[in-house]
Amino acid sequence: MNPTALEVDYLIIGAGAMGMAFADTLVAETDATVAIVDRYDQPGGHWTVAYPFVRLHQPSAFYGVNSSELGSGAVDQDGWNAGMHELASAGEILTYLDQVMRRTLLPTGRVSYFPKSCYDGPDPQRPDVHCFHSTVSGAEFEVTVKRRTVDATYMNVTVPAMVAPTYEVAPGVRLITPNQLPALQHQPSHYTVVGAGKTGIDACLWLLSRGTDPADITWIMPRDSWLLDRANLQPGNSDGETEAARREAVAGADTIQELFTRLEDRGLLLRLSPDVEPTAYRCATVARAELDQLRRIGDIVRHGRVKRIDETAVELDQATIPAQAGTLYIDCTADGLERRPKVPVFDRARITLQAVIPCQQVFSAAVTAHVEASYADDDTKNALCAPSQHPDSALDWIRSFGDIQERIVQWTADPALVEWLRTCRLLGRRLPEFSPEQRTALLPVFQAQKLKLEDLLHQAPRAPRSPTSRPGRSSPWPA
């Protein structure tokens, strides 16, 4: 069978949320032709294999593609998210992305979509020709790419159903992923949730929402995390007040410890346990009612990561604890926000999608497409779209805040870009409106703030820190 030959301006590898957000803006703002190749059977990437009770942690209004609203804009009237904007479920996101593909992109006649297909890479003899094949029919394709190949898979988002746990599990131990929780037929004698990221939070909240006695839950938490208050991230909120509070907290802090104390006092960051200093920050967002529920769980194990589970014991980095007979373990350890090395977003014939604003992947993909469509040279494009790594440690809050401030300084210098950003529903914040005179006056303020952030980071110890936080431990930050 001879390969089918195609010719397009852009080849997008991956139809997850980032690939779809990029394609939506690119197609809306250019006359480009696009081929989208994806290994799954429908648009959505990791959402197609996510656990069924997963929801966005931030309002639906900030997610999806720029051209189409996700959800109805409703405010929840009951539950732990009451009084705040709706959070889309996995099913709603998948339906939405399928409609974007079939009602927005494909009807243009400029987009070709190839689900259940495996990207094989460029032809070694012809660098502008890329190959892929159908994993269903085996049909092969050769695509001549006239402009760029777009890697929408680089962020490598994973959920527990996609990867095996990294720890050893002995025969006889019952371990499941969160995907299997809704199918439970019999109550186990005890639940142990392994992992404390967004997935671990979701698993604990699901158990509690189904009436599980908190005494029947053990939560293995390698690191405590600083959490964001969802009430501060609502549509229509002016970000100016919150941004000013962040800047004031930075300006007034002389130590890292003091900075996080000030951020917590102002409600900008939350923590699970008041007596445990978090050492992680991964943009996880909770309602205060959800945090109140999580605080009902008393058996939280803080001895590092799991190394081995058998029928009698759980071996962790710093301790071995007894295992209760009949325990059901729920693996929530997949790294959904893997910390990937930063690479240039625009690199000759390739675009590598990454977060431009920390933890705002779909917005980052949309603004990358707009910059690709609107600016001539890669140096300018890369300056506007410098990537920001996913935060992991608490110190990364400082780095992320610095990245956001740098983007504001760069973007507000470009009136045309500012105008586009004010119409971009995915930004999730109102870009400050500075006159040229105000911006000139504020530049020294931003520069002083940058120096302050650098000074705080220089206080951090150079040696690698333990990834755990234990009760009774003194502050992990230097005084």
Short mmCIF file of C-alpha atoms in Angstrom, two decimals:
data_model
loop_
_atom_site.label_atom_id
_atom_site.label_comp_id
_atom_site.label_asym_id
_atom_site.label_seq_id
_atom_site.Cartn_x
_atom_site.Cartn_y
_atom_site.Cartn_z
CA MET A 1 0.00 0.00 0.00
CA ASN A 2 1.50 3.33 -1.05
CA PRO A 3 1.34 6.16 1.54
CA THR A 4 -1.29 8.83 1.01
CA ALA A 5 0.36 12.18 0.25
CA LEU A 6 -0.89 15.34 1.95
CA GLU A 7 0.28 18.95 1.93
CA VAL A 8 -0.55 21.44 4.68
CA ASP A 9 0.82 24.60 6.24
CA TYR A 10 0.83 23.18 9.78
CA LEU A 11 0.91 19.66 11.17
CA ILE A 12 -0.33 19.54 14.77
CA ILE A 13 0.65 16.46 16.74
CA GLY A 14 -1.90 15.94 19.48
CA ALA A 15 -5.59 16.87 19.77
CA GLY A 16 -5.57 17.46 23.50
CA ALA A 17 -6.70 20.75 24.99
CA MET A 18 -3.48 22.58 24.02
CA GLY A 19 -3.48 21.30 20.45
CA MET A 20 -7.14 22.23 20.04
CA ALA A 21 -6.65 25.72 21.53
CA PHE A 22 -3.71 26.35 19.19
CA ALA A 23 -5.62 25.11 16.13
CA ASP A 24 -8.71 27.16 16.99
CA THR A 25 -6.83 30.47 17.17
CA LEU A 26 -4.58 29.72 14.19
CA VAL A 27 -7.52 28.81 11.94
CA ALA A 28 -9.50 31.85 13.13
CA GLU A 29 -6.67 34.32 12.45
CA THR A 30 -5.04 32.92 9.30
CA ASP A 31 -5.94 31.13 6.08
CA ALA A 32 -3.60 28.26 6.97
CA THR A 33 -4.33 24.63 6.22
CA VAL A 34 -3.87 22.25 9.15
CA ALA A 35 -3.63 18.49 9.71
CA ILE A 36 -4.19 17.22 13.27
CA VAL A 37 -2.85 13.77 14.16
CA ASP A 38 -3.83 12.17 17.46
CA ARG A 39 -3.47 8.76 19.09
CA TYR A 40 -6.88 8.85 20.74
CA ASP A 41 -10.29 8.22 19.18
CA GLN A 42 -11.63 11.69 19.94
CA PRO A 43 -10.24 15.11 20.83
CA GLY A 44 -9.30 15.58 24.46
CA GLY A 45 -5.93 13.99 25.13
CA HIS A 46 -5.64 12.85 28.76
CA TRP A 47 -9.29 13.76 29.36
CA THR A 48 -10.27 10.70 27.33
CA VAL A 49 -8.74 8.40 29.99
CA ALA A 50 -9.24 10.53 33.11
CA TYR A 51 -11.26 9.26 36.08
CA PRO A 52 -14.97 9.93 35.51
CA PHE A 53 -15.51 12.17 38.54
CA VAL A 54 -12.70 14.58 37.68
CA ARG A 55 -13.60 18.23 37.23
CA LEU A 56 -11.64 21.34 36.45
CA HIS A 57 -10.15 22.97 39.51
CA GLN A 58 -10.72 26.43 38.01
CA PRO A 59 -13.91 27.79 36.42
CA SER A 60 -15.00 26.43 33.06
CA ALA A 61 -14.96 29.98 31.71
CA PHE A 62 -11.14 29.91 31.61
CA TYR A 63 -10.79 26.59 29.77
CA GLY A 64 -11.17 25.24 26.25
CA VAL A 65 -10.59 27.20 23.04
CA ASN A 66 -10.85 30.93 22.56
CA SER A 67 -13.72 30.92 20.05
CA SER A 68 -16.25 28.91 22.09
CA GLU A 69 -17.45 29.18 25.66
CA LEU A 70 -17.19 26.06 27.79
CA GLY A 71 -20.29 25.67 29.94
CA SER A 72 -23.16 28.07 30.49
CA GLY A 73 -21.51 30.52 32.87
CA ALA A 74 -23.71 29.22 35.69
CA VAL A 75 -22.87 29.65 39.35
CA ASP A 76 -23.16 26.49 41.44
CA GLN A 77 -26.02 26.64 43.93
CA ASP A 78 -25.12 23.65 46.07
CA GLY A 79 -22.20 21.44 47.01
CA TRP A 80 -18.72 22.45 48.11
CA ASN A 81 -18.34 24.82 45.14
CA ALA A 82 -21.56 26.72 45.94
CA GLY A 83 -21.46 30.41 45.12
CA MET A 84 -18.70 30.01 42.55
CA HIS A 85 -18.69 29.41 38.82
CA GLU A 86 -19.25 25.91 37.49
CA LEU A 87 -16.43 23.41 37.05
CA ALA A 88 -16.69 21.30 33.90
CA SER A 89 -16.61 17.52 34.22
CA ALA A 90 -14.50 15.26 32.00
CA GLY A 91 -17.61 14.32 30.02
CA GLU A 92 -18.52 17.96 29.43
CA ILE A 93 -14.98 18.77 28.28
CA LEU A 94 -14.91 15.84 25.85
CA THR A 95 -18.29 16.77 24.37
CA TYR A 96 -17.20 20.39 24.06
CA LEU A 97 -13.90 19.57 22.30
CA ASP A 98 -15.66 17.16 19.94
CA GLN A 99 -18.08 19.94 19.00
CA VAL A 100 -15.23 22.39 18.47
CA MET A 101 -13.65 19.92 16.08
CA ARG A 102 -16.83 19.10 14.18
CA ARG A 103 -18.62 22.46 14.25
CA THR A 104 -15.75 24.94 14.17
CA LEU A 105 -12.56 23.46 12.73
CA LEU A 106 -13.60 20.83 10.17
CA PRO A 107 -16.32 22.97 8.50
CA THR A 108 -13.65 25.49 7.44
CA GLY A 109 -12.43 22.96 4.86
CA ARG A 110 -8.87 23.80 5.92
CA VAL A 111 -8.53 21.28 8.75
CA SER A 112 -7.97 17.54 8.41
CA TYR A 113 -8.29 15.34 11.48
CA PHE A 114 -6.72 11.90 11.90
CA PRO A 115 -7.75 10.16 15.15
CA LYS A 116 -6.32 6.80 16.22
CA SER A 117 -3.11 7.63 14.40
CA CYS A 118 0.53 7.36 15.40
CA TYR A 119 3.03 10.05 14.43
CA ASP A 120 6.20 8.37 13.10
CA GLY A 121 8.38 11.46 12.66
CA PRO A 122 10.04 13.24 9.75
CA ASP A 123 11.31 11.37 6.72
CA PRO A 124 15.11 11.10 7.16
CA GLN A 125 15.65 12.00 3.50
CA ARG A 126 13.05 14.79 3.29
CA PRO A 127 12.92 16.97 6.44
CA ASP A 128 9.74 18.76 5.40
CA VAL A 129 7.86 15.47 4.96
CA HIS A 130 6.38 13.89 8.09
CA CYS A 131 4.94 10.41 8.40
CA PHE A 132 2.12 8.91 10.43
CA HIS A 133 -0.08 5.83 10.23
CA SER A 134 -3.51 4.73 11.36
CA THR A 135 -3.41 2.30 14.27
CA VAL A 136 -6.76 0.90 13.10
CA SER A 137 -6.37 0.37 9.35
CA GLY A 138 -2.61 0.57 9.05
CA ALA A 139 -2.95 3.21 6.33
CA GLU A 140 0.21 5.30 5.97
CA PHE A 141 0.45 9.02 5.28
CA GLU A 142 3.21 11.37 4.17
CA VAL A 143 2.59 15.04 4.94
CA THR A 144 4.54 17.84 3.30
CA VAL A 145 4.57 20.63 5.88
CA LYS A 146 5.04 24.05 4.30
CA ARG A 147 5.38 26.09 7.49
CA ARG A 148 5.70 24.32 10.83
CA THR A 149 5.12 21.15 12.79
CA VAL A 150 3.44 21.84 16.14
CA ASP A 151 4.22 19.52 19.04
CA ALA A 152 1.18 19.63 21.31
CA THR A 153 2.35 16.59 23.30
CA TYR A 154 5.52 17.98 24.88
CA MET A 155 3.93 18.71 28.27
CA ASN A 156 3.30 14.95 28.65
CA VAL A 157 0.21 15.17 30.83
CA THR A 158 -0.50 11.81 32.46
CA VAL A 159 -3.20 10.41 34.74
CA PRO A 160 -3.02 7.22 36.84
CA ALA A 161 -4.86 5.15 34.24
CA MET A 162 -2.03 5.82 31.78
CA VAL A 163 0.98 4.69 33.84
CA ALA A 164 1.88 1.99 36.35
CA PRO A 165 2.89 3.07 39.87
CA THR A 166 6.62 3.54 40.40
CA TYR A 167 6.55 1.58 43.68
CA GLU A 168 6.43 -2.18 44.17
CA VAL A 169 3.08 -3.80 44.92
CA ALA A 170 3.15 -7.32 46.36
CA PRO A 171 0.71 -10.04 45.28
CA GLY A 172 -2.45 -9.95 47.34
CA VAL A 173 -2.48 -6.16 47.71
CA ARG A 174 -5.57 -4.56 46.22
CA LEU A 175 -4.59 -1.38 44.37
CA ILE A 176 -6.76 0.53 41.90
CA THR A 177 -6.70 3.81 40.01
CA PRO A 178 -9.33 6.50 40.68
CA ASN A 179 -11.04 5.41 37.43
CA GLN A 180 -12.19 2.27 39.20
CA LEU A 181 -13.70 3.93 42.28
CA PRO A 182 -17.19 4.49 40.84
CA ALA A 183 -17.40 0.77 39.98
CA LEU A 184 -16.88 -0.41 43.57
CA GLN A 185 -19.38 -3.08 44.58
CA HIS A 186 -18.30 -3.81 48.16
CA GLN A 187 -16.98 -1.60 50.93
CA PRO A 188 -13.36 -2.38 51.85
CA SER A 189 -12.30 -2.32 55.48
CA HIS A 190 -10.13 0.75 54.88
CA TYR A 191 -9.06 3.18 52.13
CA THR A 192 -5.53 4.47 51.61
CA VAL A 193 -5.03 7.25 49.09
CA VAL A 194 -1.46 7.32 47.76
CA GLY A 195 -0.46 10.77 46.47
CA ALA A 196 -1.32 14.33 47.46
CA GLY A 197 -1.65 16.22 44.18
CA LYS A 198 -4.86 17.22 42.43
CA THR A 199 -5.77 13.57 41.86
CA GLY A 200 -5.21 12.67 45.51
CA ILE A 201 -7.38 15.61 46.56
CA ASP A 202 -10.10 14.51 44.16
CA ALA A 203 -10.01 10.91 45.41
CA CYS A 204 -10.30 12.02 49.04
CA LEU A 205 -13.17 14.39 48.25
CA TRP A 206 -14.97 11.66 46.27
CA LEU A 207 -14.77 9.26 49.21
CA LEU A 208 -16.00 11.92 51.63
CA SER A 209 -18.81 12.99 49.29
CA ARG A 210 -20.02 9.38 49.23
CA GLY A 211 -20.32 9.32 53.00
CA THR A 212 -17.06 7.58 53.89
CA ASP A 213 -16.12 7.97 57.54
CA PRO A 214 -12.90 10.07 57.61
CA ALA A 215 -11.53 7.56 60.15
CA ASP A 216 -11.64 4.95 57.37
CA ILE A 217 -9.25 6.96 55.17
CA THR A 218 -5.46 7.10 55.31
CA TRP A 219 -3.80 9.71 53.10
CA ILE A 220 -0.16 9.20 52.18
CA MET A 221 1.18 12.70 51.55
CA PRO A 222 4.84 12.87 50.44
CA ARG A 223 4.74 16.68 50.54
CA ASP A 224 2.27 19.26 51.76
CA SER A 225 1.34 21.82 49.13
CA TRP A 226 0.39 25.45 49.11
CA LEU A 227 -3.06 25.69 47.54
CA LEU A 228 -4.91 28.47 45.71
CA ASP A 229 -8.30 29.71 46.90
CA ARG A 230 -10.78 29.25 44.05
CA ALA A 231 -12.78 32.24 45.28
CA ASN A 232 -9.94 34.48 44.06
CA LEU A 233 -10.15 33.01 40.54
CA GLN A 234 -13.69 33.81 39.47
CA PRO A 235 -14.85 35.33 36.17
CA GLY A 236 -15.46 39.04 36.45
CA ASN A 237 -13.05 39.47 39.34
CA SER A 238 -10.56 42.24 38.79
CA ASP A 239 -7.10 40.79 39.19
CA GLY A 240 -5.68 44.21 40.03
CA GLU A 241 -6.44 43.92 43.74
CA THR A 242 -5.06 40.38 43.98
CA GLU A 243 -1.99 41.30 41.95
CA ALA A 244 -1.36 44.31 44.16
CA ALA A 245 -1.64 42.10 47.25
CA ARG A 246 0.92 39.69 45.79
CA ARG A 247 3.32 42.53 45.01
CA GLU A 248 2.86 44.01 48.48
CA ALA A 249 3.53 40.62 50.08
CA VAL A 250 6.76 40.28 48.07
CA ALA A 251 7.88 43.83 48.77
CA GLY A 252 7.36 43.53 52.51
CA ALA A 253 9.00 40.14 53.01
CA ASP A 254 12.62 39.88 54.13
CA THR A 255 12.73 36.07 54.15
CA ILE A 256 11.07 33.24 52.26
CA GLN A 257 9.31 32.19 55.45
CA GLU A 258 7.90 35.70 55.88
CA LEU A 259 6.75 35.82 52.25
CA PHE A 260 4.61 32.71 52.59
CA THR A 261 3.26 33.89 55.92
CA ARG A 262 2.17 37.15 54.29
CA LEU A 263 0.63 35.34 51.31
CA GLU A 264 -1.31 33.07 53.64
CA ASP A 265 -2.46 35.94 55.86
CA ARG A 266 -3.88 37.69 52.79
CA GLY A 267 -5.76 34.57 51.66
CA LEU A 268 -3.65 34.22 48.54
CA LEU A 269 -2.38 30.77 49.56
CA LEU A 270 -3.98 28.06 51.70
CA ARG A 271 -2.59 24.98 53.41
CA LEU A 272 -4.08 21.74 54.71
CA SER A 273 -2.51 21.67 58.17
CA PRO A 274 -1.59 24.85 60.06
CA ASP A 275 1.29 23.10 61.84
CA VAL A 276 2.97 21.75 58.69
CA GLU A 277 4.91 24.09 56.42
CA PRO A 278 4.22 23.16 52.77
CA THR A 279 7.23 22.60 50.56
CA ALA A 280 5.29 22.04 47.32
CA TYR A 281 3.28 24.32 45.05
CA ARG A 282 1.60 22.95 41.91
CA CYS A 283 -1.26 25.41 41.27
CA ALA A 284 -3.84 23.08 42.84
CA THR A 285 -7.01 25.05 43.54
CA VAL A 286 -9.65 24.37 46.19
CA ALA A 287 -12.76 25.94 47.60
CA ARG A 288 -12.53 26.60 51.31
CA ALA A 289 -15.45 24.21 51.83
CA GLU A 290 -13.41 21.49 50.12
CA LEU A 291 -10.44 22.29 52.34
CA ASP A 292 -12.67 21.96 55.39
CA GLN A 293 -13.67 18.49 54.20
CA LEU A 294 -10.06 17.43 53.60
CA ARG A 295 -9.16 18.55 57.12
CA ARG A 296 -11.57 15.92 58.48
CA ILE A 297 -9.06 13.23 57.46
CA GLY A 298 -6.91 12.70 60.53
CA ASP A 299 -4.61 9.90 59.40
CA ILE A 300 -2.15 11.68 57.13
CA VAL A 301 1.15 9.89 56.61
CA ARG A 302 4.11 12.19 56.01
CA HIS A 303 7.14 9.96 55.62
CA GLY A 304 8.01 10.51 51.96
CA ARG A 305 7.05 8.53 48.91
CA VAL A 306 5.92 4.92 48.88
CA LYS A 307 8.60 2.38 47.95
CA ARG A 308 6.72 -0.89 48.49
CA ILE A 309 3.32 -2.11 49.65
CA ASP A 310 2.68 -5.62 50.88
CA GLU A 311 -0.14 -7.15 52.91
CA THR A 312 1.40 -6.26 56.26
CA ALA A 313 3.31 -3.02 55.73
CA VAL A 314 3.84 0.09 53.61
CA GLU A 315 7.49 0.99 53.14
CA LEU A 316 8.15 4.71 52.59
CA ASP A 317 11.29 6.80 52.20
CA GLN A 318 11.65 7.53 55.90
CA ALA A 319 9.56 4.90 57.67
CA THR A 320 7.67 1.64 57.40
CA ILE A 321 4.10 1.65 58.70
CA PRO A 322 1.75 -1.27 59.33
CA ALA A 323 -0.92 -1.97 56.73
CA GLN A 324 -4.49 -2.63 57.78
CA ALA A 325 -5.89 -5.92 56.54
CA GLY A 326 -8.34 -5.51 53.68
CA THR A 327 -7.14 -2.04 52.73
CA LEU A 328 -7.99 -0.74 49.26
CA TYR A 329 -5.13 1.41 47.96
CA ILE A 330 -5.93 4.15 45.44
CA ASP A 331 -2.95 5.15 43.32
CA CYS A 332 -2.89 8.90 42.65
CA THR A 333 0.83 9.29 41.99
CA ALA A 334 0.95 9.92 38.22
CA ASP A 335 2.63 13.26 37.51
CA GLY A 336 -0.08 15.14 35.66
CA LEU A 337 2.03 18.30 35.65
CA GLU A 338 5.45 16.94 34.84
CA ARG A 339 8.24 19.50 35.12
CA ARG A 340 9.62 19.49 31.59
CA PRO A 341 12.82 21.25 30.43
CA LYS A 342 12.15 24.60 28.79
CA VAL A 343 12.86 24.69 25.05
CA PRO A 344 12.28 27.51 22.55
CA VAL A 345 8.60 27.63 21.60
CA PHE A 346 9.46 28.77 18.06
CA ASP A 347 12.40 26.94 16.52
CA ARG A 348 12.65 27.15 12.74
CA ALA A 349 10.22 24.53 11.34
CA ARG A 350 8.93 23.52 14.76
CA ILE A 351 6.65 24.94 17.44
CA THR A 352 6.73 23.27 20.85
CA LEU A 353 3.70 24.22 22.92
CA GLN A 354 4.47 25.01 26.56
CA ALA A 355 2.99 27.10 29.35
CA VAL A 356 3.64 30.79 28.78
CA ILE A 357 1.67 31.75 31.88
CA PRO A 358 2.31 29.15 34.61
CA CYS A 359 -0.42 26.50 34.81
CA GLN A 360 -2.52 28.16 32.10
CA GLN A 361 -1.91 25.70 29.28
CA VAL A 362 -4.85 26.41 26.99
CA PHE A 363 -4.39 30.16 27.17
CA SER A 364 -0.69 29.66 26.49
CA ALA A 365 -1.47 27.60 23.38
CA ALA A 366 -3.92 30.23 22.11
CA VAL A 367 -1.54 33.15 22.61
CA THR A 368 1.21 31.13 20.93
CA ALA A 369 -1.00 30.69 17.88
CA HIS A 370 -1.84 34.40 17.85
CA VAL A 371 1.83 35.35 18.05
CA GLU A 372 2.64 32.90 15.26
CA ALA A 373 -0.04 34.51 13.10
CA SER A 374 0.85 38.13 13.91
CA TYR A 375 4.63 38.52 14.14
CA ALA A 376 7.35 38.00 11.57
CA ASP A 377 10.49 36.66 13.25
CA ASP A 378 11.18 33.96 15.79
CA ASP A 379 13.24 36.19 18.07
CA THR A 380 10.24 38.45 18.63
CA LYS A 381 7.90 35.48 18.99
CA ASN A 382 10.11 33.75 21.53
CA ALA A 383 10.48 36.95 23.54
CA LEU A 384 6.69 37.24 23.78
CA CYS A 385 6.17 33.54 24.48
CA ALA A 386 9.02 32.58 26.79
CA PRO A 387 8.03 29.27 28.40
CA SER A 388 7.47 28.87 32.12
CA GLN A 389 7.99 25.49 33.75
CA HIS A 390 5.23 23.92 35.76
CA PRO A 391 5.82 24.82 39.40
CA ASP A 392 6.70 21.99 41.75
CA SER A 393 8.33 23.30 44.92
CA ALA A 394 7.09 26.15 47.09
CA LEU A 395 10.00 28.21 45.80
CA ASP A 396 8.46 27.89 42.35
CA TRP A 397 5.64 30.19 43.47
CA ILE A 398 8.30 32.91 43.51
CA ARG A 399 9.59 31.95 40.06
CA SER A 400 6.06 31.71 38.63
CA PHE A 401 5.11 35.12 39.98
CA GLY A 402 8.26 36.56 38.44
CA ASP A 403 7.40 34.97 35.09
CA ILE A 404 3.91 36.49 35.19
CA GLN A 405 5.30 39.93 35.97
CA GLU A 406 7.78 39.68 33.08
CA ARG A 407 4.96 38.76 30.69
CA ILE A 408 2.94 41.78 31.85
CA VAL A 409 5.89 44.10 31.26
CA GLN A 410 6.51 42.67 27.78
CA TRP A 411 2.92 42.45 26.65
CA THR A 412 1.79 45.89 27.83
CA ALA A 413 4.50 47.43 25.64
CA ASP A 414 2.64 46.15 22.56
CA PRO A 415 -0.76 47.90 22.08
CA ALA A 416 -1.92 45.45 19.41
CA LEU A 417 -1.17 42.45 21.63
CA VAL A 418 -2.84 44.12 24.59
CA GLU A 419 -5.98 44.62 22.50
CA TRP A 420 -6.02 40.92 21.58
CA LEU A 421 -5.45 39.85 25.18
CA ARG A 422 -8.41 41.91 26.33
CA THR A 423 -10.66 39.91 24.01
CA CYS A 424 -9.16 36.52 24.92
CA ARG A 425 -11.58 34.77 27.25
CA LEU A 426 -8.93 32.20 28.23
CA LEU A 427 -6.63 34.70 29.93
CA GLY A 428 -8.65 34.46 33.12
CA ARG A 429 -7.55 37.89 34.30
CA ARG A 430 -7.91 41.49 33.24
CA LEU A 431 -4.66 42.79 31.88
CA PRO A 432 -3.80 46.06 33.63
CA GLU A 433 -4.65 49.12 31.53
CA PHE A 434 -1.54 51.28 31.60
CA SER A 435 -1.11 54.51 29.70
CA PRO A 436 2.40 54.94 28.24
CA GLU A 437 3.16 57.36 31.07
CA GLN A 438 1.89 54.95 33.74
CA ARG A 439 3.86 52.09 32.25
CA THR A 440 7.04 54.18 32.22
CA ALA A 441 6.47 55.08 35.86
CA LEU A 442 5.86 51.45 36.83
CA LEU A 443 8.92 49.99 35.15
CA PRO A 444 11.21 50.85 38.09
CA VAL A 445 8.64 49.22 40.40
CA PHE A 446 8.71 46.01 38.36
CA GLN A 447 12.51 46.11 38.24
CA ALA A 448 12.73 46.49 42.02
CA GLN A 449 10.29 43.63 42.43
CA LYS A 450 12.36 41.43 40.13
CA LEU A 451 15.46 42.13 42.22
CA LYS A 452 13.49 41.33 45.39
CA LEU A 453 12.35 37.98 43.98
CA GLU A 454 15.93 37.15 43.00
CA ASP A 455 17.12 38.08 46.48
CA LEU A 456 14.54 35.79 48.08
CA LEU A 457 15.50 32.90 45.80
CA HIS A 458 19.17 33.38 46.66
CA GLN A 459 18.27 32.65 50.29
CA ALA A 460 17.24 29.10 49.37
CA PRO A 461 19.79 26.41 50.25
CA ARG A 462 21.81 25.13 47.31
CA ALA A 463 21.72 21.46 48.28
CA PRO A 464 18.68 19.40 47.15
CA ARG A 465 15.98 19.38 49.78
CA SER A 466 14.06 16.39 51.06
CA PRO A 467 10.74 16.15 49.16
CA THR A 468 8.82 15.55 52.37
CA SER A 469 7.35 17.61 55.15
CA ARG A 470 6.80 15.98 58.55
CA PRO A 471 4.76 17.04 61.58
CA GLY A 472 6.78 18.86 64.15
CA ARG A 473 9.52 19.72 61.72
CA SER A 474 10.95 23.21 61.96
CA SER A 475 10.45 25.57 59.06
CA PRO A 476 12.07 24.36 55.81
CA TRP A 477 13.01 27.94 54.92
CA PRO A 478 16.10 29.80 56.11
CA ALA A 479 15.43 32.52 58.64
#
